[in-house]
XYZ file of C-alpha atoms in Angstrom:
450
model
C -10.780 17.997 18.129
C -11.797 16.635 21.658
C -10.253 14.011 23.508
C -11.415 10.435 22.597
C -11.330 7.609 25.065
C -11.628 4.113 23.643
C -12.395 1.742 26.533
C -13.513 -1.862 27.120
C -10.983 -3.174 24.439
C -8.587 -5.962 24.051
C -5.576 -3.992 22.940
C -2.993 -5.414 20.310
C 0.084 -3.179 20.616
C 2.350 -4.555 17.783
C 5.190 -3.154 20.015
C 8.215 -5.517 20.383
C 7.471 -7.724 21.940
C 3.717 -7.659 20.978
C 1.345 -7.375 23.808
C -2.348 -8.206 24.143
C -3.847 -6.147 26.967
C -7.257 -7.227 28.357
C -9.885 -4.645 29.259
C -7.856 -1.753 28.258
C -8.114 1.621 27.059
C -6.553 4.448 24.771
C -6.876 8.207 25.118
C -6.526 10.008 21.988
C -5.692 13.615 21.701
C -4.439 15.829 18.772
C -3.741 13.105 16.625
C -1.639 10.857 18.942
C -2.101 8.342 21.725
C -1.837 10.394 24.854
C -2.320 7.480 27.340
C -2.855 3.795 27.497
C -3.923 1.592 30.272
C -6.681 -0.370 32.318
C -10.075 0.720 31.275
C -11.151 1.743 34.818
C -8.072 3.773 35.461
C -8.368 5.970 32.031
C -12.036 6.388 32.684
C -11.213 7.871 36.069
C -8.354 9.737 34.916
C -10.313 11.320 31.860
C -13.809 11.741 32.965
C -14.594 14.495 30.280
C -13.206 12.559 27.383
C -15.811 11.436 24.594
C -16.253 7.667 25.083
C -16.148 4.967 22.419
C -16.981 1.671 23.988
C -15.071 -1.128 22.295
C -17.463 -3.850 23.943
C -14.691 -6.272 24.023
C -13.526 -5.886 20.335
C -9.982 -5.946 19.511
C -8.358 -2.643 19.351
C -5.197 -2.423 17.120
C -3.025 -0.116 14.820
C -4.663 0.425 11.418
C -3.124 -1.721 8.524
C -0.641 -0.224 6.163
C -0.273 -0.896 2.443
C 3.153 -0.626 0.994
C 2.286 -0.548 -2.750
C -0.856 -0.093 -4.637
C -2.600 1.500 -7.588
C -5.822 3.368 -6.907
C -6.580 3.725 -10.621
C -6.901 -0.229 -10.706
C -10.321 0.096 -9.072
C -11.752 0.853 -12.504
C -10.596 -2.491 -14.015
C -12.793 -4.465 -11.915
C -15.031 -6.748 -13.941
C -13.534 -5.276 -17.151
C -13.242 -7.801 -20.163
C -10.115 -7.792 -22.099
C -10.969 -8.187 -26.044
C -9.809 -11.229 -27.690
C -8.209 -14.372 -26.341
C -7.079 -14.446 -22.712
C -3.399 -12.685 -22.272
C -0.734 -15.369 -22.541
C 1.747 -13.756 -20.004
C 2.288 -10.755 -17.788
C 3.758 -8.594 -20.797
C 0.487 -9.249 -22.780
C -1.487 -8.254 -19.740
C 0.422 -5.004 -19.513
C -0.001 -4.034 -23.115
C -3.627 -5.213 -23.416
C -5.013 -4.240 -20.024
C -3.106 -1.735 -17.969
C -1.442 0.407 -20.707
C -4.719 0.823 -22.294
C -6.735 1.480 -19.330
C -4.414 4.142 -17.948
C -4.698 6.015 -21.340
C -8.432 5.989 -21.015
C -8.462 7.918 -17.814
C -9.530 11.563 -17.427
C -8.936 13.721 -14.463
C -12.508 13.013 -12.824
C -11.635 9.351 -13.282
C -8.484 9.671 -11.430
C -10.270 11.228 -8.506
C -13.139 8.744 -8.330
C -10.949 5.722 -8.738
C -8.999 7.047 -5.816
C -12.317 7.656 -3.720
C -13.464 3.997 -4.574
C -10.240 2.777 -3.215
C -10.267 5.079 -0.078
C -13.725 3.815 0.791
C -12.597 0.355 0.492
C -9.459 1.076 2.694
C -11.590 2.654 5.544
C -13.954 -0.170 5.519
C -11.397 -2.678 5.777
C -9.196 -0.977 8.346
C -6.288 0.072 6.171
C -5.194 3.524 7.401
C -1.934 4.235 5.516
C -1.143 3.464 1.752
C 1.563 4.051 -0.759
C 0.098 4.604 -4.094
C 1.568 4.493 -7.580
C -0.454 6.334 -10.274
C -0.574 6.566 -14.066
C -3.041 8.404 -16.392
C -0.977 9.334 -19.524
C -3.800 11.508 -20.978
C -4.397 13.304 -17.847
C -0.941 13.737 -16.112
C -0.884 17.509 -15.061
C -2.168 17.807 -11.487
C -3.355 14.206 -11.492
C -1.750 13.881 -8.101
C -3.772 16.627 -6.650
C -6.945 14.931 -7.830
C -5.911 12.026 -5.707
C -4.615 14.243 -2.707
C -7.950 16.142 -2.670
C -9.677 12.621 -2.351
C -7.275 11.472 0.370
C -7.906 14.713 2.369
C -11.713 14.244 1.927
C -11.368 10.594 3.142
C -8.911 11.312 5.986
C -6.609 8.269 5.150
C -2.802 8.690 5.042
C -1.301 8.332 1.575
C 2.143 8.695 -0.147
C 1.775 9.537 -3.811
C 3.885 9.459 -6.950
C 3.341 9.563 -10.757
C 4.621 6.743 -12.993
C 7.265 7.830 -15.343
C 7.553 5.831 -18.574
C 8.970 6.236 -22.161
C 6.210 4.339 -23.531
C 4.130 7.332 -24.487
C 6.992 9.044 -25.916
C 9.416 11.888 -24.639
C 6.807 14.528 -23.948
C 4.861 11.987 -21.875
C 8.108 11.135 -19.974
C 8.794 14.825 -19.294
C 5.256 15.450 -18.348
C 5.529 12.516 -15.760
C 8.788 13.842 -14.426
C 7.327 17.291 -14.029
C 4.123 15.960 -12.078
C 6.315 14.258 -9.652
C 8.458 17.273 -9.107
C 5.544 19.666 -9.027
C 3.633 17.406 -6.388
C 6.683 16.933 -4.143
C 6.831 20.781 -3.945
C 3.049 21.037 -3.475
C 2.639 18.400 -0.766
C 5.299 20.513 1.464
C 2.905 23.620 0.817
C -0.188 21.729 1.645
C 1.171 20.739 4.927
C -1.013 17.907 5.564
C -0.185 15.048 7.948
C -2.183 12.807 5.645
C -0.103 13.290 2.480
C 3.536 12.509 1.409
C 5.170 12.086 -1.960
C 7.992 10.311 -3.687
C 9.135 10.011 -7.263
C 7.522 7.421 -9.355
C 8.987 5.253 -12.170
C 7.335 2.459 -14.116
C 9.928 -0.324 -14.815
C 13.201 -0.672 -16.252
C 11.846 -2.248 -19.432
C 10.042 1.165 -20.228
C 12.667 3.681 -19.074
C 15.634 4.661 -21.250
C 18.988 5.560 -19.630
C 18.480 9.057 -20.704
C 14.983 9.211 -18.967
C 16.562 7.588 -15.732
C 19.339 10.265 -15.865
C 16.778 13.050 -16.052
C 14.685 11.714 -13.252
C 17.650 11.519 -10.996
C 18.577 14.965 -11.877
C 14.985 16.318 -11.254
C 14.914 14.533 -7.852
C 17.972 16.362 -6.528
C 17.202 18.615 -3.682
C 13.743 17.191 -3.195
C 14.621 14.899 -0.394
C 12.862 11.988 -2.251
C 13.483 8.415 -3.199
C 11.956 6.478 -6.219
C 9.176 4.210 -6.424
C 9.567 1.477 -9.339
C 8.504 -2.010 -10.345
C 11.355 -4.466 -10.686
C 11.520 -7.909 -12.245
C 7.862 -8.731 -11.912
C 8.427 -10.974 -14.949
C 11.469 -12.292 -16.607
C 10.892 -9.809 -19.412
C 12.134 -6.941 -17.338
C 15.380 -8.759 -16.580
C 15.847 -9.975 -20.396
C 15.126 -6.487 -21.680
C 17.735 -4.984 -19.302
C 20.451 -7.440 -20.188
C 19.962 -7.252 -23.977
C 19.583 -3.430 -24.148
C 22.037 -2.460 -21.358
C 24.271 -5.542 -20.642
C 23.109 -5.324 -16.945
C 20.484 -7.040 -14.827
C 17.624 -4.705 -13.636
C 18.944 -3.995 -10.125
C 22.477 -3.538 -11.376
C 21.209 -0.967 -13.866
C 19.062 0.854 -11.158
C 21.933 0.977 -8.784
C 24.406 2.460 -11.421
C 21.646 5.067 -12.160
C 21.424 6.216 -8.602
C 17.750 4.931 -8.235
C 18.324 2.747 -5.250
C 18.692 3.866 -1.557
C 16.986 4.092 1.877
C 14.160 6.232 0.523
C 13.416 3.982 -2.522
C 10.968 1.292 -3.061
C 11.268 -1.563 -5.475
C 8.066 -3.591 -5.916
C 7.863 -7.227 -6.582
C 11.479 -8.583 -7.392
C 10.224 -11.930 -8.377
C 12.969 -12.770 -10.858
C 16.196 -11.045 -9.242
C 19.364 -13.047 -8.464
C 21.655 -13.360 -5.501
C 23.844 -10.203 -6.464
C 20.899 -8.064 -7.155
C 19.736 -9.184 -3.540
C 23.108 -8.022 -2.121
C 22.759 -4.656 -4.063
C 19.455 -4.099 -2.547
C 20.857 -4.927 1.027
C 24.005 -2.492 0.473
C 21.825 0.430 -0.825
C 19.175 -0.051 2.072
C 16.468 -0.128 -0.492
C 12.963 -1.253 0.494
C 11.185 -4.218 -1.320
C 7.418 -4.813 -1.648
C 5.695 -8.147 -1.992
C 2.195 -8.541 -3.470
C 1.202 -12.070 -3.471
C -2.336 -11.895 -4.774
C -1.238 -9.827 -7.714
C 1.825 -12.069 -8.428
C -0.630 -15.131 -8.425
C -3.118 -13.505 -10.632
C -0.413 -12.521 -13.160
C 1.148 -15.953 -12.983
C 4.754 -14.267 -12.592
C 5.933 -16.547 -9.812
C 6.852 -16.246 -6.113
C 9.517 -13.824 -5.091
C 12.315 -14.955 -2.867
C 10.829 -13.391 0.154
C 12.387 -15.566 2.837
C 15.783 -15.204 1.411
C 15.452 -11.425 1.197
C 14.343 -11.241 4.895
C 17.324 -13.467 5.972
C 19.633 -11.084 4.400
C 18.086 -8.231 6.271
C 16.412 -6.538 3.378
C 13.168 -4.815 4.470
C 10.434 -6.636 2.674
C 7.046 -4.961 3.094
C 3.542 -6.107 1.964
C 1.450 -4.275 -0.501
C -1.654 -5.273 -2.597
C -0.777 -3.858 -6.142
C -4.384 -2.602 -6.269
C -6.041 -5.871 -5.897
C -8.038 -4.378 -2.914
C -7.385 -2.783 0.436
C -8.327 -5.678 2.726
C -4.771 -6.319 3.805
C -5.556 -9.486 5.787
C -6.271 -10.995 2.492
C -2.742 -10.192 1.419
C -1.454 -11.813 4.833
C -3.267 -14.963 4.134
C -2.023 -15.323 0.456
C 1.543 -14.457 1.599
C 1.529 -17.327 4.028
C -0.176 -19.864 1.522
C 1.653 -18.872 -1.511
C 5.106 -19.942 -0.651
C 3.890 -23.209 0.827
C 2.331 -24.135 -2.470
C 4.979 -22.905 -4.679
C 7.665 -24.796 -2.868
C 5.385 -27.762 -2.006
C 6.552 -27.450 1.561
C 4.342 -26.488 4.497
C 7.200 -25.228 6.521
C 7.748 -22.300 4.229
C 6.801 -18.682 5.151
C 6.423 -18.761 8.911
C 3.507 -16.496 10.286
C 5.851 -14.401 12.065
C 7.642 -13.522 8.667
C 4.195 -12.181 7.512
C 4.068 -10.146 10.516
C 7.656 -8.855 10.032
C 6.424 -7.695 6.439
C 2.821 -6.573 7.148
C 3.268 -4.846 10.599
C 6.923 -4.095 11.523
C 8.509 -3.378 7.865
C 5.394 -1.601 6.621
C 5.445 0.680 9.619
C 9.024 1.386 9.330
C 8.567 2.289 5.654
C 5.507 4.574 6.508
C 7.963 6.318 8.751
C 10.265 7.191 5.964
C 7.392 9.292 4.766
C 6.025 10.652 8.096
C 9.375 10.557 10.176
C 7.946 12.431 13.173
C 4.940 10.383 13.412
C 5.398 6.813 14.943
C 2.878 4.576 13.035
C 1.919 0.998 13.281
C 1.739 0.557 16.946
C -0.273 1.307 20.094
C 2.078 3.117 22.505
C 2.069 6.732 24.196
C 3.138 9.305 21.459
C 2.224 7.080 18.559
C -0.098 8.204 15.867
C -3.694 7.744 16.645
C -4.300 5.412 13.665
C -6.613 2.846 15.374
C -9.167 0.082 14.079
C -11.655 -1.921 16.103
C -12.037 -5.489 15.007
C -15.038 -7.625 16.136
C -13.122 -10.899 16.502
C -13.956 -13.037 19.522
C -11.762 -16.165 19.372
C -13.287 -19.552 19.795
C -9.766 -20.860 20.876
C -6.915 -19.433 23.148
C -5.847 -16.076 21.781
C -2.521 -14.590 22.827
C 0.218 -12.235 21.672
C 2.083 -15.204 20.483
C -0.313 -16.940 18.550
C -2.059 -13.902 17.239
C -0.615 -14.120 13.493
C -2.346 -17.582 13.041
C -5.674 -16.138 14.370
C -5.291 -13.383 11.665
C -4.412 -16.016 8.972
C -7.126 -18.446 9.801
C -9.632 -16.484 11.594
C -9.660 -12.770 10.760
C -12.034 -11.460 7.784
C -11.855 -8.022 6.498
C -15.644 -7.530 7.293
C -14.878 -7.623 11.027
C -13.603 -4.051 11.098
C -16.261 -2.029 12.801
C -14.447 1.198 13.394
C -11.537 3.099 11.619
C -9.656 6.076 13.193
C -6.907 8.182 11.559
C -4.993 10.909 13.464
C -7.792 10.562 16.025
C -10.514 11.443 13.574
C -13.188 8.609 13.323
C -13.651 7.819 9.862
C -15.973 4.854 10.262
C -17.938 3.933 13.450
C -19.976 0.789 13.800
C -19.416 0.216 10.131
C -21.009 3.672 9.190
C -18.651 5.818 7.078
C -18.441 9.424 8.305
C -16.226 11.007 5.799
C -17.248 9.603 2.554
C -20.591 9.071 0.998
C -20.170 5.399 -0.135
C -23.493 5.190 -2.217
C -22.777 8.488 -3.916
C -19.128 7.598 -4.827
C -20.337 4.112 -6.050
C -23.111 5.527 -8.197
C -20.820 8.121 -9.821
C -17.870 5.860 -10.178
C -20.097 3.222 -12.011
C -21.145 5.904 -14.558
C -17.419 7.080 -15.033
C -16.059 3.471 -15.362
C -18.594 2.729 -17.917
C -17.128 5.547 -20.041
C -13.712 4.640 -19.204
C -14.531 1.126 -20.908
C -15.802 2.638 -23.894
C -12.617 4.857 -24.454
C -10.575 1.622 -23.513
C -12.214 -0.484 -26.238
C -11.803 2.395 -28.838
C -8.090 2.412 -28.261
C -5.564 0.476 -30.483
């Protein structure tokens, strides 16, 4: 891969403190940022480098998504038979636990490809996915991994272990996590990483949790699990096991500095303390939480306790600035207080904490910032502020001014995946046409299920 010089840009570094560097340039080499400085100086220093003229656009690190579900792409526009679901447990049973059973191997791959097209177009360069396909478990993570390598986007993968499809299904999920964690090391790709997926406490017995912990030993992996997204998860855990969800997971050995717990909408103070004590990562998905009417997680309290809360999208779409906006607005509305959720708290989650979580999976690859030695994961954003723009007020420009359509160029590891809004690694038209055919068949199978 030849050197690539991105020049005539306005660089947003997301370093600490953040910097906005006018008329500046980046030199990308071998997947890293080799040099950074004024455009004129770098043009003179690297006369033979391929050039990409930013034309005054913002040049910034690619967005990171801390929790998503690629397979959810095939739910878009799908009608749920019967009356509207009355609550989140009803949504699980009638939508997601039927949809995932309707997926075949080819659907797994194409739902991933659809999501990766979406990510590239909207400047999301790293994602942590959580997958389920009960009737197509074996090698399902390889289907996604193949799509990831084709697209060129960084992704950490896992399979969702659950007891809801019987003991054989649970064991198949465990085996798929173990197989992939070995396989991803053999692939040796900078784009891929793995963790050990679990659904949620309410669908996992003590015996299955014990088997998962035993299977994960020696694999240098944490776990990725949904926690207290709805009150039902807490009620189930208390009634069946005499413990709240986080207490139960802590006792089972699930929590820790390599583990991710998604949502945490209905946890209490002691559960927060356990998350802090174990160094566990939390992810916040505001659009999904509002869509499922599950409530607003105590994000500000978690952050104040020093718990690393990250920002995900739960499969709602990979335009992460939409998630920024909803995180900012949701908590003001939920508490009827415009002082809630400061823009810098959103930055802490979406930029700094997401980057720190990504480095759990890619420890030798500094992600989420523009600096010499950092990963060459860069996006160009065609935003020309009509009011003063500075490093200090940038969060509010993003929340009130940025749109995902403003991303013009997406680069991962120095490889240009989209240039001037033209995808270079994926054929969007072909993927869209094939996905539409496959999704129609998935819907037919979905409707035929009990």
